[in-house]
Coordinates of C-alpha atoms in Angstrom, one line a residue:
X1 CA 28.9 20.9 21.8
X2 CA 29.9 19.6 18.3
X3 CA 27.7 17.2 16.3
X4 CA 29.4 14.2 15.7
X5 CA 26.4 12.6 13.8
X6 CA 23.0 13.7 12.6
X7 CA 20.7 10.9 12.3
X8 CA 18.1 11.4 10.0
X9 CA 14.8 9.4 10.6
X10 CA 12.2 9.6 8.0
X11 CA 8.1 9.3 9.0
X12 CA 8.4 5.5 7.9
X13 CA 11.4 4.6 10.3
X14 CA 9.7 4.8 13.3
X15 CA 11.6 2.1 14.9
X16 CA 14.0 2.6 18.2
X17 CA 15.7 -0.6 17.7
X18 CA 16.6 1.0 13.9
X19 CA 20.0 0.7 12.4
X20 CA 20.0 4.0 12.9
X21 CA 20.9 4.4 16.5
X22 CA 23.5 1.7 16.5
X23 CA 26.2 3.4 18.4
X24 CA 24.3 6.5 19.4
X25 CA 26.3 8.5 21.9
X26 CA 23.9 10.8 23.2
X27 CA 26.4 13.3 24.1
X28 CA 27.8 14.2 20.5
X29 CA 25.0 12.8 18.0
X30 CA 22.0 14.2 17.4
X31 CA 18.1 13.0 15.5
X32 CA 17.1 14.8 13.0
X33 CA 13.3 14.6 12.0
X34 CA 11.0 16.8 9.2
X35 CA 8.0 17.5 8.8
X36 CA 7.9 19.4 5.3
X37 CA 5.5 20.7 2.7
X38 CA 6.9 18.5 -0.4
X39 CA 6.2 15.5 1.4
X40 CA 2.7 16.6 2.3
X41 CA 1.8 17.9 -1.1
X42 CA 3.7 16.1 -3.6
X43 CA 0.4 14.1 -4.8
X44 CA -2.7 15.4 -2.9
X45 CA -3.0 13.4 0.2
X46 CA -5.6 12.5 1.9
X47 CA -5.9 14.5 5.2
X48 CA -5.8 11.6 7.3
X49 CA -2.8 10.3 5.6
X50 CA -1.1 13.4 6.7
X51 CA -2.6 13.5 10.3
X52 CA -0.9 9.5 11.0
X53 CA 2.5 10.8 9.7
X54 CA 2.7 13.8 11.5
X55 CA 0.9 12.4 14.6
X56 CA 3.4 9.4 15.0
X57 CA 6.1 11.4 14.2
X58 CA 5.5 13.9 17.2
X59 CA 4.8 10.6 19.3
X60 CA 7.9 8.9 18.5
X61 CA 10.2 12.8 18.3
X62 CA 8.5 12.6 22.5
X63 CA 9.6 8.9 22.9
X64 CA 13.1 9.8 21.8
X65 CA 13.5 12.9 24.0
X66 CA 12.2 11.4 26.9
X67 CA 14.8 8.0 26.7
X68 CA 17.6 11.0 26.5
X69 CA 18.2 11.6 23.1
X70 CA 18.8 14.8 21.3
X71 CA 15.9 15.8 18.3
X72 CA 16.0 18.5 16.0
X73 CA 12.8 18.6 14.9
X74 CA 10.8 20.6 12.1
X75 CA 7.3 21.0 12.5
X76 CA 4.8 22.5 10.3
X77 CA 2.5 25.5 11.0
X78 CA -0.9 26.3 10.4
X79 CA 0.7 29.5 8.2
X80 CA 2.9 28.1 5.4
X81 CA 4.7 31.8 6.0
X82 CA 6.0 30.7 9.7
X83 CA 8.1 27.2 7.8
X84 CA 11.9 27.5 7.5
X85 CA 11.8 25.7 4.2
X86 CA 9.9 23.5 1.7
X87 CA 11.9 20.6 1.2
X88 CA 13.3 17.8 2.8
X89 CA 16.8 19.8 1.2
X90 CA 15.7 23.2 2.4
X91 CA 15.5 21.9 6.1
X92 CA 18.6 19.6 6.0
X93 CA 20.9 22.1 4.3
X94 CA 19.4 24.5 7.4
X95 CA 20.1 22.6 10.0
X96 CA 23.9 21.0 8.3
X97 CA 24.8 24.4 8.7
X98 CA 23.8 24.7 12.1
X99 CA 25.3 22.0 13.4
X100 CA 28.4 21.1 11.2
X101 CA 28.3 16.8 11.2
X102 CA 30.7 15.3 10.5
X103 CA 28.4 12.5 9.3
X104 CA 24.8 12.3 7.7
X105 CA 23.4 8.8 9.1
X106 CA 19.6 7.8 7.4
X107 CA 18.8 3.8 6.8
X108 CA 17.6 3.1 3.1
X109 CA 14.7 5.1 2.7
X110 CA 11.5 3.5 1.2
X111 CA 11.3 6.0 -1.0
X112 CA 13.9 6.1 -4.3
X113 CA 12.9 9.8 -5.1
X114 CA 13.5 11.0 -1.5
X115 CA 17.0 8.8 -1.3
X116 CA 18.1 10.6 -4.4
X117 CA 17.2 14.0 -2.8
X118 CA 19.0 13.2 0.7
X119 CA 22.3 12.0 -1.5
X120 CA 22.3 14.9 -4.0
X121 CA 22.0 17.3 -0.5
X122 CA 24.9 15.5 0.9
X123 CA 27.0 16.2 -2.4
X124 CA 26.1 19.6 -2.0
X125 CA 27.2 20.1 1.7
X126 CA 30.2 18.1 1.1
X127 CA 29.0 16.1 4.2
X128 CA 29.3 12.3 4.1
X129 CA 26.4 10.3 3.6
X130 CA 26.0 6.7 5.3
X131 CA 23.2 4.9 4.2
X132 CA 21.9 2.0 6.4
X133 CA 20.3 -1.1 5.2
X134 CA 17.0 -1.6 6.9
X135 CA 17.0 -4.7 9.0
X136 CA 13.0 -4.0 9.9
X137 CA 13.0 -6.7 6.5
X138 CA 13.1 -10.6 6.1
X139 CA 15.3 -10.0 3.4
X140 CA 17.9 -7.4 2.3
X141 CA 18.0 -5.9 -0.6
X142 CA 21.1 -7.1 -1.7
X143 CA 20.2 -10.9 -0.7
X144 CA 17.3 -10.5 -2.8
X145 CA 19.3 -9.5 -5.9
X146 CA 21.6 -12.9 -4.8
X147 CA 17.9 -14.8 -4.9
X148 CA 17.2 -13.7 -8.2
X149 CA 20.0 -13.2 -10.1
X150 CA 20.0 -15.6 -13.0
X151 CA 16.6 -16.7 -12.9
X152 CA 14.1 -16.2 -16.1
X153 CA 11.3 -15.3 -13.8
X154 CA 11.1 -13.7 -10.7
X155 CA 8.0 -15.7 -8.8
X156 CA 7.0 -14.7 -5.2
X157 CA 5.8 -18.0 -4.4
X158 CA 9.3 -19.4 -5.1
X159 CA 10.9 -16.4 -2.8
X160 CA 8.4 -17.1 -0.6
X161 CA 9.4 -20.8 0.3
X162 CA 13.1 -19.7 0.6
X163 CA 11.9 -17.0 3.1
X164 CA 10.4 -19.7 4.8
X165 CA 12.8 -22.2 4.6
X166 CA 15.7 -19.8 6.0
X167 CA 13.4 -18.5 8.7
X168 CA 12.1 -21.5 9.8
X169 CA 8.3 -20.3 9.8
X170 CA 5.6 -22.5 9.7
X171 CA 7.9 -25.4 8.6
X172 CA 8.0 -29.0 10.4
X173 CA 11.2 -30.9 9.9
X174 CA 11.7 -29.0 6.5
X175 CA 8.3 -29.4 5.4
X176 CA 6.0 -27.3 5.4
X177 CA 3.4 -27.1 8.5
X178 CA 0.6 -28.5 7.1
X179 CA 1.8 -30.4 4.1
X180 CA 1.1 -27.5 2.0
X181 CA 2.9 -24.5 1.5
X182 CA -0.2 -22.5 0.3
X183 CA -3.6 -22.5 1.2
X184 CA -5.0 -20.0 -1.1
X185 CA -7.7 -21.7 -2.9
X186 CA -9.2 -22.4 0.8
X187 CA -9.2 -18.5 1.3
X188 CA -11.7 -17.6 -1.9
X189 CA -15.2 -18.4 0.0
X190 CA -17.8 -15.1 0.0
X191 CA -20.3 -14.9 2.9
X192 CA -23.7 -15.9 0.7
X193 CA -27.5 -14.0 0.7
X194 CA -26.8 -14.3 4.5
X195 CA -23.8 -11.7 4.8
X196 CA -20.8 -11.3 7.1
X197 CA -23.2 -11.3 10.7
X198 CA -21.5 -9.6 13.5
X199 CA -17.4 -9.3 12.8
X200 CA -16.0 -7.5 15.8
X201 CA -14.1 -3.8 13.9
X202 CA -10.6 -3.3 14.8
X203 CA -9.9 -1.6 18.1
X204 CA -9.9 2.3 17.6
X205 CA -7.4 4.9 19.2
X206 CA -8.8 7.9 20.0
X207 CA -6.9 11.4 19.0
X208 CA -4.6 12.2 22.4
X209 CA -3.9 15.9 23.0
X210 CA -1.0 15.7 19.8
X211 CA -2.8 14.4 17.3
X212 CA -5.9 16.8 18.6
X213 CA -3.1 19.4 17.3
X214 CA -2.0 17.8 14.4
X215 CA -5.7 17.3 13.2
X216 CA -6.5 20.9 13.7
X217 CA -3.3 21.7 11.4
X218 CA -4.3 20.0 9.4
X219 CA -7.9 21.4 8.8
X220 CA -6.4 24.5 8.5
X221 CA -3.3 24.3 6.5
X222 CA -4.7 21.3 3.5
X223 CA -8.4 22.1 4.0
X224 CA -8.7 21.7 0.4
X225 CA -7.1 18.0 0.2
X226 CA -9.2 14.9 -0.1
X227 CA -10.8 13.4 2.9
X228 CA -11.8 14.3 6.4
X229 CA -10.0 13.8 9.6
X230 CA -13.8 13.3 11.8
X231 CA -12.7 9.3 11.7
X232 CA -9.1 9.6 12.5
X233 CA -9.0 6.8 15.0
X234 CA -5.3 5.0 13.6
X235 CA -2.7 4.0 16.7
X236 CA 0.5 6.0 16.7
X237 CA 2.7 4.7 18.9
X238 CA 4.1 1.6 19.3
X239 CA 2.3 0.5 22.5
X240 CA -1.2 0.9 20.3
X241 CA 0.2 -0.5 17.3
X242 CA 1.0 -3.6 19.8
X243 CA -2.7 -3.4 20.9
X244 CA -4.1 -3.2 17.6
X245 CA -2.1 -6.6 16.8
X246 CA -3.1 -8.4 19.6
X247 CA -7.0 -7.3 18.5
X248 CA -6.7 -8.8 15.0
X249 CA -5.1 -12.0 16.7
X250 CA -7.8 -12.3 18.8
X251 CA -10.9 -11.3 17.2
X252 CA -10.3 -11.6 13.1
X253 CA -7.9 -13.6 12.3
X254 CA -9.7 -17.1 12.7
X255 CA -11.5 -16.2 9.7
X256 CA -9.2 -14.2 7.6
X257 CA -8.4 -16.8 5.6
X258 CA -11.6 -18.1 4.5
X259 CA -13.3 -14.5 3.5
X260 CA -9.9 -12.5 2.6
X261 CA -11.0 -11.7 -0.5
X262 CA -14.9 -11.2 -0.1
X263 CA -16.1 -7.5 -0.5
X264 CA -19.6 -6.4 1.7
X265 CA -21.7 -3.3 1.5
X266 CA -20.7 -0.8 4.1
X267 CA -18.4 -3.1 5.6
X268 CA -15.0 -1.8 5.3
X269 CA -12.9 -4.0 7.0
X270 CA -14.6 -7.3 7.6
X271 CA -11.8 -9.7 8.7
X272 CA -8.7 -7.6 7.7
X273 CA -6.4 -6.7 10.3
X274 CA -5.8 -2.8 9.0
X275 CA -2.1 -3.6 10.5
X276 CA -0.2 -2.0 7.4
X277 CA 0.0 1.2 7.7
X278 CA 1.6 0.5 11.1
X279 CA 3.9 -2.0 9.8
X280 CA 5.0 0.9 7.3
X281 CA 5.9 3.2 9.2
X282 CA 7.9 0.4 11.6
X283 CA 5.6 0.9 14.7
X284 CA 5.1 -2.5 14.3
X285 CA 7.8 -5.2 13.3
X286 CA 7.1 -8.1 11.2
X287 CA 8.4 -10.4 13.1
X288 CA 5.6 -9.3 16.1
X289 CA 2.8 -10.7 13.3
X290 CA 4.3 -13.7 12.7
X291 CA 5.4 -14.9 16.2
X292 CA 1.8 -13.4 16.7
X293 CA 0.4 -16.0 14.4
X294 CA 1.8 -18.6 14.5
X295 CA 1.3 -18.7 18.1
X296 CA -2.1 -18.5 17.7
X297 CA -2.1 -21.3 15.1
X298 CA -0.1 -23.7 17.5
X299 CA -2.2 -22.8 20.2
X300 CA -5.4 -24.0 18.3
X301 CA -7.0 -20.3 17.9
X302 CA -6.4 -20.3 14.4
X303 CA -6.5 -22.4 11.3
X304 CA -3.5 -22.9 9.2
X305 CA -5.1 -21.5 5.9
X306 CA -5.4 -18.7 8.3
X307 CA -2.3 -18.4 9.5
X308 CA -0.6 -19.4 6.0
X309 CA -2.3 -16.6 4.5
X310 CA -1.6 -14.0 6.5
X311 CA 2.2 -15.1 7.1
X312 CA 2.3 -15.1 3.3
X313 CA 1.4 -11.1 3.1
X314 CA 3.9 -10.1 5.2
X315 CA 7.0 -12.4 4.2
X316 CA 5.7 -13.4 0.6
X317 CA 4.0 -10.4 -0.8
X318 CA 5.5 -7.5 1.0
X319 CA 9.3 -8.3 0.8
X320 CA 8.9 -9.8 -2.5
X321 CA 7.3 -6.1 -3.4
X322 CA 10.3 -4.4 -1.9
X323 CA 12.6 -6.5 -4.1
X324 CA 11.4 -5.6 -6.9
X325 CA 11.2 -2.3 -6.2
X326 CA 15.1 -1.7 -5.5
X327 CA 15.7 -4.2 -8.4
X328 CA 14.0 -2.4 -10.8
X329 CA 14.0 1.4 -9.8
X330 CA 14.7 4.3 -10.9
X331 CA 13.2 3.1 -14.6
X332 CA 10.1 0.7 -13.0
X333 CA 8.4 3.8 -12.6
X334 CA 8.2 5.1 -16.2
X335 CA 6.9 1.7 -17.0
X336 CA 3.5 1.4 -19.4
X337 CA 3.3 -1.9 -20.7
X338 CA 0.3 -1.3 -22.2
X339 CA 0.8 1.6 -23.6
X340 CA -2.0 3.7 -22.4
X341 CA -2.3 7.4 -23.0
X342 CA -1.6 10.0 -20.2
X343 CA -5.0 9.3 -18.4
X344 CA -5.7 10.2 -15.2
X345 CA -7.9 8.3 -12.7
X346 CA -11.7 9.6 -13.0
X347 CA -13.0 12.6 -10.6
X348 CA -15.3 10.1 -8.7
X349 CA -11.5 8.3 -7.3
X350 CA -11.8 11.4 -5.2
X351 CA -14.9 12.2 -4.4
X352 CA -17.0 8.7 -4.8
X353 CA -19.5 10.1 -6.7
X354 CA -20.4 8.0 -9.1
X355 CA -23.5 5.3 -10.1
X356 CA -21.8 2.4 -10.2
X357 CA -22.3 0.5 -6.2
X358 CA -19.1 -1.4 -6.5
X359 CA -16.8 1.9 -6.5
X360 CA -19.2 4.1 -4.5
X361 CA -18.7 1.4 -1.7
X362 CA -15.2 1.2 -2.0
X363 CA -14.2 5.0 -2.0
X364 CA -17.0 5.2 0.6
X365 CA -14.1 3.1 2.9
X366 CA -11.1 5.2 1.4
X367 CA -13.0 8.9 2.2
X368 CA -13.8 7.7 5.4
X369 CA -10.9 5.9 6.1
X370 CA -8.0 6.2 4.3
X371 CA -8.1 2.5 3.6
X372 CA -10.0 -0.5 1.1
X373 CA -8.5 -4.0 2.0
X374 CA -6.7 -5.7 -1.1
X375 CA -9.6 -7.0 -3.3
X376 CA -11.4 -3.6 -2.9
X377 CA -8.0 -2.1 -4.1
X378 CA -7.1 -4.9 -7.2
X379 CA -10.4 -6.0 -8.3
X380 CA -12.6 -3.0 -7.8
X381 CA -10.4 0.4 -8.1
X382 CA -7.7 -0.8 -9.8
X383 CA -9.8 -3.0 -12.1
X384 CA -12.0 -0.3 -13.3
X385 CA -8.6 1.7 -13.9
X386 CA -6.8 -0.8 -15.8
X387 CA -9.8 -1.3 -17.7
X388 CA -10.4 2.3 -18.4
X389 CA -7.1 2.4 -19.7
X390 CA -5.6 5.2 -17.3
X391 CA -2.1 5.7 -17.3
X392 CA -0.6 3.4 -14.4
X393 CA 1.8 6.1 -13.1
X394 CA -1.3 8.3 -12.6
X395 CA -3.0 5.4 -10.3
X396 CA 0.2 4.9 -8.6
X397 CA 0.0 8.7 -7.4
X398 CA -3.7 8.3 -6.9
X399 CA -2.7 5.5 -4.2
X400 CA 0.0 7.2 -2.7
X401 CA -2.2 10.4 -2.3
X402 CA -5.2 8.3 -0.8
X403 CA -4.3 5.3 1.5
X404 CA -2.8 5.7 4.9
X405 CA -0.6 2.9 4.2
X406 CA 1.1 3.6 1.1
X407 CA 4.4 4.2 0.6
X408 CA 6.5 4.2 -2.6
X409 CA 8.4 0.8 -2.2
X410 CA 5.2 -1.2 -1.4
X411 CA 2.9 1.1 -3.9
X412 CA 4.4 1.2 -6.9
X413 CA 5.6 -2.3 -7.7
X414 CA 1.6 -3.1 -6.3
X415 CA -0.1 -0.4 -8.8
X416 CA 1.4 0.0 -11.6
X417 CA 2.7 -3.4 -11.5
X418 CA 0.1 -5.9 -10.2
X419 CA -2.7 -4.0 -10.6
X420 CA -2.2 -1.7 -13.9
X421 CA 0.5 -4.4 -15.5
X422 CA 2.4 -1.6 -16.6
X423 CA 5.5 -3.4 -16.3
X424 CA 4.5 -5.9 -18.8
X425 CA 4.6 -8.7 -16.5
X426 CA 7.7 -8.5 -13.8
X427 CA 5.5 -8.9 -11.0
X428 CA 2.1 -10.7 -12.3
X429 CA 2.4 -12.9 -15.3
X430 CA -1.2 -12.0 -16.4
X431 CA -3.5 -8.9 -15.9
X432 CA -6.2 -8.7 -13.5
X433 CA -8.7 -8.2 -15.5
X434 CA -12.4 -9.5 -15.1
X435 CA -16.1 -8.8 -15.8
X436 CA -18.6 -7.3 -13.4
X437 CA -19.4 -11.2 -12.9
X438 CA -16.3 -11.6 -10.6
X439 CA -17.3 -8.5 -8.8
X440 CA -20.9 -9.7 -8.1
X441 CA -19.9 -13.3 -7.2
X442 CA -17.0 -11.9 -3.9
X443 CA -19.8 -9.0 -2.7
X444 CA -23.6 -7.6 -2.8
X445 CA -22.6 -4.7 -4.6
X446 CA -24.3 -5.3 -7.6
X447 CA -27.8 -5.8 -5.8
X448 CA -29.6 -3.0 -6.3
X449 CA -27.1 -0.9 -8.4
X450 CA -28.2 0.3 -11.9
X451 CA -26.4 -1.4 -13.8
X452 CA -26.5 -5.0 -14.5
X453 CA -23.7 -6.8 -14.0
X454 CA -24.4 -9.3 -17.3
X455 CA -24.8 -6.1 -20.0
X456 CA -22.2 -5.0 -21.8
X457 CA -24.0 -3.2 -24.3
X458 CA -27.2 -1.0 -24.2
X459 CA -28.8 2.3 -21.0
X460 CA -27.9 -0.7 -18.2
X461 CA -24.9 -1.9 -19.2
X462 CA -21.9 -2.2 -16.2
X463 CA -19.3 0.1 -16.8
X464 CA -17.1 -2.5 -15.7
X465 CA -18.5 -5.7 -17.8
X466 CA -18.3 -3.3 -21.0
X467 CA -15.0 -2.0 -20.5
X468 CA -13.8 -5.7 -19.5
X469 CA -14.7 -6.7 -23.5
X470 CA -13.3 -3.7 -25.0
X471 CA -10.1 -4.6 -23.1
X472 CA -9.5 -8.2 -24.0
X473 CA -10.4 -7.1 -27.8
X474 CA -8.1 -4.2 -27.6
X475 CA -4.8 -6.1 -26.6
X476 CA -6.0 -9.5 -27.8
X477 CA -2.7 -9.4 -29.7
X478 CA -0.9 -9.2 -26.6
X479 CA -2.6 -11.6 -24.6
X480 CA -3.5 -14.4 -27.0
X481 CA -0.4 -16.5 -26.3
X482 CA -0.4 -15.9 -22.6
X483 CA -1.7 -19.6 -21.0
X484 CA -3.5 -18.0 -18.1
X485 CA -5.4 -16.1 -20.4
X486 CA -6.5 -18.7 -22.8
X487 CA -10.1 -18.9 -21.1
X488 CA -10.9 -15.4 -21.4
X489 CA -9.1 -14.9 -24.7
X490 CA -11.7 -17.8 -26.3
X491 CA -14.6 -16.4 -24.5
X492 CA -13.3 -13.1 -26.9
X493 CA -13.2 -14.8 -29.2
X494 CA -16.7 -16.4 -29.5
X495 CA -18.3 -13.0 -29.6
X496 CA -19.7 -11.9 -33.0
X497 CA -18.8 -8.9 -35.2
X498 CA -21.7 -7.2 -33.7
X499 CA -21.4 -7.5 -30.6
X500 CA -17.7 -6.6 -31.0
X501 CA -18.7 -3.3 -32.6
X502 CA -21.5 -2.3 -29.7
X503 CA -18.7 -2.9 -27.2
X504 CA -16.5 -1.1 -29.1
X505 CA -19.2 2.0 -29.0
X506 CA -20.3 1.3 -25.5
X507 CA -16.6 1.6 -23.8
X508 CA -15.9 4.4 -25.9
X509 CA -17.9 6.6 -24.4
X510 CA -17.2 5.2 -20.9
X511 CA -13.8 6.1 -21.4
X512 CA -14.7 9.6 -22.7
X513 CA -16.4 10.4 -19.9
X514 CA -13.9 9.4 -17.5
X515 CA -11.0 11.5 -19.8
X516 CA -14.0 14.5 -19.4
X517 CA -14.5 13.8 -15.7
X518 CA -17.5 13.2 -16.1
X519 CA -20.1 11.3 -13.9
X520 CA -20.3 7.3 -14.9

C-alpha cells in the first residue's frame, strides 16, 4: 500500500499526543524512527546516555505498534558491518526510496544541526518537508521572538512573569501566589557540620528484558566510550516517567527549595528530582510537573519557595533556554566571548581522576550516573572550566557527551552561555565565576582535600581559588564596568603587585597541565 506520510520521530519526541500524529491515518502513513551511529558517536557519549535513548526508543517504537500504528524502525547491531547506514541521511534516503511519501512529517527538532540535515535530505529527495512546531513547550518559538523583539535585554525573570501571567500558574487574582514572584534567596541554605540526614533517592527502574538488550549492545558496540551501564536504573516509558514524578512530589520536593543549591559528599542527588532527562525526551510533559506542584503546594505538602522554585526551572529557565537557542542559532554556537584558545576540557572530565575533592565528587555522580544536579554542573565543572579558560564549544560537547539529559537546545545556550559566558552576556549578564570559598561554604568538599580552599599561591594552593585570581586579573578590562562585578573587581584590585605576579605563576602552570592532560 502507498505511503501517504512518513512521520519521522526523533529519540527526544517521545510523546503520543505529538504534533506529529495529528491526522494519522493508520492505513496510508507510516513512523519512521533511527537509531544511527552519528548520533551515537558524534561527541563520545556516555554509555548510559546511549542505553536511555535507545532503550525508550524501543519502548515507545512497541507502544506505537501495539496502539496500531505502522513503524519503520532502524536498529543498531552489535557489528557496525550488519547497519544499513551511518546517518540520520543514509537511513532516510533508504527508506524514502522504499516507500515513495509523498510527505516527510518531523516536529522542530531540538537539535539545529540535525534539522539542517533532515531539510538538506528532503532537498535532495525532492520530497516535501513539513516541519511541526513543538507544542510539548509553554512557549513557541515564534511567540518568544514576539516577547523579545525590541527589547535591549533579554531577562528570564521578565519572560518568566509573562509565562506566568498567561498561564495562570501560581498567580492569585493577578498577583502572584505568595506576594512574591521569586523565592530564590530562601532556596541558598547548605545543610551545616550536621549534613543532609536521611533524603529518600529517587525511585529506580530496573533494566526490563529491552533495555537488558540494549545495555548488552551497548557494551559491545562503544565499549570504549565513557561510563558504565552497571547503574542504569533511568525510567523509559511514560508510565515510569509518571512514577518517578509522583516520587519527587512526594518524598523531595518539600525541601528542594531550601537546599537546591547545596553540594554533599557522595550524595548525588540529595533533593533533586533527576526529572530532566525525561522531560527531554517528552516522556514526561511539563505541564504533569506543574499541575504536580502546585497541587502539592495547595494541598499543604509543599512550601511555596518550593514550589516557586521548581515551577521556575521548568517554565522560567527551560523555555527561556530554548528561546534563545532558536533566536540565536546557527551563529550562538561559534560564540567565544572571552576569547579563549581552542582548549579542551582536562582528561580528569572523563575519568575523575584528579586531587582536587570538589571535582572528584562531582564526576564521581556523572561516571556513575550520567548526571550532577545544577550547582555541581555551574559552580563546580563548569567553574573550573571557565576558569581554566577552555574553549566553551569544547565544554558544550563535553556536556552533551556526558549527561543523560542533554540535548542541544537546552545545552548549549546553558554551557557555553551561562556557564562559559561565551556569548558575552545574552543569557547571564555576569560570569559565574568564584573562589574555592563559594565552593566550601554550599558542600564538605573541601574537608579533607589537599588543597586549601584560602591559598592561591604556594604546594596547597586550590586549583580553583588560584585560577579564580588569574581570571578576574586577566579580563579585568572586561569586567571593571560590569555592576555585578564591582565587589569582586575591588577585591582584584586590593591585591598587591606580588601577589598578582605568584598568581600569575601559580595558574600558569594549572592551566598547562590541564592543556598537557595532565593530573591537577
Amino acid at each position: 500500500m502507498p505511503t501517504r506520510n512518513l512521520i519521522l520521530v526523533l529519540g527526544d519526541q517521545l510523546d503520543t499526543n505529538s504534533a506529529a500524529f495529528d491526522d494519522f491515518d493508520t492505513s496510508q502513513d507510516r513512523v519512521w524512527m533511527a537509531e544511527n551511529e552519528e548520533e551515537a558517536t558524534h561527541v563520545w557519549c556516555h554509555k548510559l546516555r546511549l542505553v536511555f535513548f535507545f532503550s525508550a526508543m524501543r519502548h515507545f517504537r512497541n507502544e506505537l505498534t501495539d496502539a496500531g500504528y505502522q513503524v519503520e524502525y532502524h536498529e543498531l547491531s552489535k557489528q557496525p558491518s550488519k547497519d544499513r547506514g551511518n546517518s540520520f541521511s543514509e537511513l532516510l534516503t533508504n527508506s524514502v526510496n522504499r516507500f515513495h511519501p509523498e510527505k516527510l512529517i518531523v516536529v522542530q527538532p531540538g537539535d539545529y544541526r540535525v534539522q539542517e540535515a533532515l531539510q538538506e535530505t528532503a532537498e535532495s529527495l525532492g520530497v516535501e518537508l513539513e516541519i511541526r512546531e513543538d507544542r510539548h513547550f509553554y512557549c513557541g518559538i515564534e511567540e518568544f521572538n514576539d516577547w523579545a523583539a525590541g527589547r535591549k535585554r533579554l531577562v528570564m525573570e521578565d519572560f518568566y512573569r509573562q509565562i506566568r501571567k498567561s498561564h495562570d500558574l501560581l498567580m492569585d487574582d493577578g498577583k502572584p501566589v505568595g506576594g512574591d514572584w521569586n523565592y530564590d534567596k530562601d532556596n541558598r541554605e547548605t545543610f551545616g557540620k550536621e549534613g543532609p540526614g536521611d533524603i529518600k533517592s529517587p525511585r529506580s527502574f530496573r533494566p526490563d528484558k529491552i533495555t537488558e538488550e540494549v545495555i548488552d549492545l551497548v557494551e559491545h558496540r562503544y565499549a570504549d566510550h565513557p561510563g558504565t551501564t552497571e547503574h542504569f536504573d533511568y525510567p523509559v516509558t511514560r508510565k515510569q516517567a509518571l512514577a518517578a514524578l509522583r516520587d519527587f512530589v512526594k518524598y523531595r520536593l518539600h525541601d528542594f527549595g531550601e537546599f537546591e543549591d547545596a553540594m554533599w559528599t557522595e550524595r548525588a542527588f540529595l533533593y533533586h528530582s533527576r526529572l530532566s532527562a525525561i522531560l527531554n525526551i517528552h516522556l514526561l510533559d511539563p505541564r504533569d510537573c506543574v499541575k504536580a506542584a502546585i497541587d502539592a503546594y495547595q494541598s499543604g505538602d509543599a512550601p511555596i519557595n518550593s514550589v516557586e522554585g521548581f515551577v521556575r526551572q521548568i517554565v522560567g529557565w527551560r523555555e527561556f533556554i530554548r528561546g534563545i537557542y532558536w533566536r540565536e542559532m546557527p551563529k550562538y554556537i561559534e560564540r567565544n566571548a572571552l576569547r579563549t584558545g581552542e582548549v579542551d576540557v582536562p582528561q580528569f572530565f572523563w575519568d575523575g581522576d584528579t586531587s582536587m575533592n570538589c571535582v572528584r565528587e562531582c564526576m564521581k555522580s556523572v561516571l556513575k550516573h550520567g548526571y550532577a544536579h545544577h550547582i555541581q554542573r555551574l559552580m563546580v565543572l563548569g567553574l573550573f572550566s571557565l576558569l581554566a579558560g577552555v574553549h566553551p564549544r569544547k565544554f558544550h560537547d563535553w556536556h552533551m557527551a556526558m549527561y543523560v539529559d542533554a540535548i542541544d537546545w537546552v545545552s548549549l545556550p546553558n554551557t557555553l552561555g551561562m556557564s562559559q559566558y561565551g556569548d558575552g552576556g545574552i543569557v547571564g549578564t555576569k560570569p559565574y565565576c568564584a573562589s574555592g570559598n563559594y565552593i566550601n561554604k554550599m558542600s564538605n568538599y573541601c574537608k579533607g582535600c589537599q588543597y586549601n580552599y584560602k591559598e592561591a599561591t604556594g604546594d596547597d594552593a586550590c586549583p580553583v581559588t588560584a585560577l579564580y585570581w588569574d581570571f578576574l586579573d586577566r579580563h579585568h578590562e572586561a569586567f571593571k564596568d560590569n555592576r555585578r562585578m564591582t565587589f569582586q573587581v575591588k577585591n582584584l584590585e586590593k591585591k598587591s603587585d606580588e601577589t598578582l605576579a605568584a598568581i600569575r605563576t601559580k595558574a600558569k602552570k594549572l592551566k598547562e597541565a590541564v592543556r598537557n592532560g595532565e593530573r591537577i
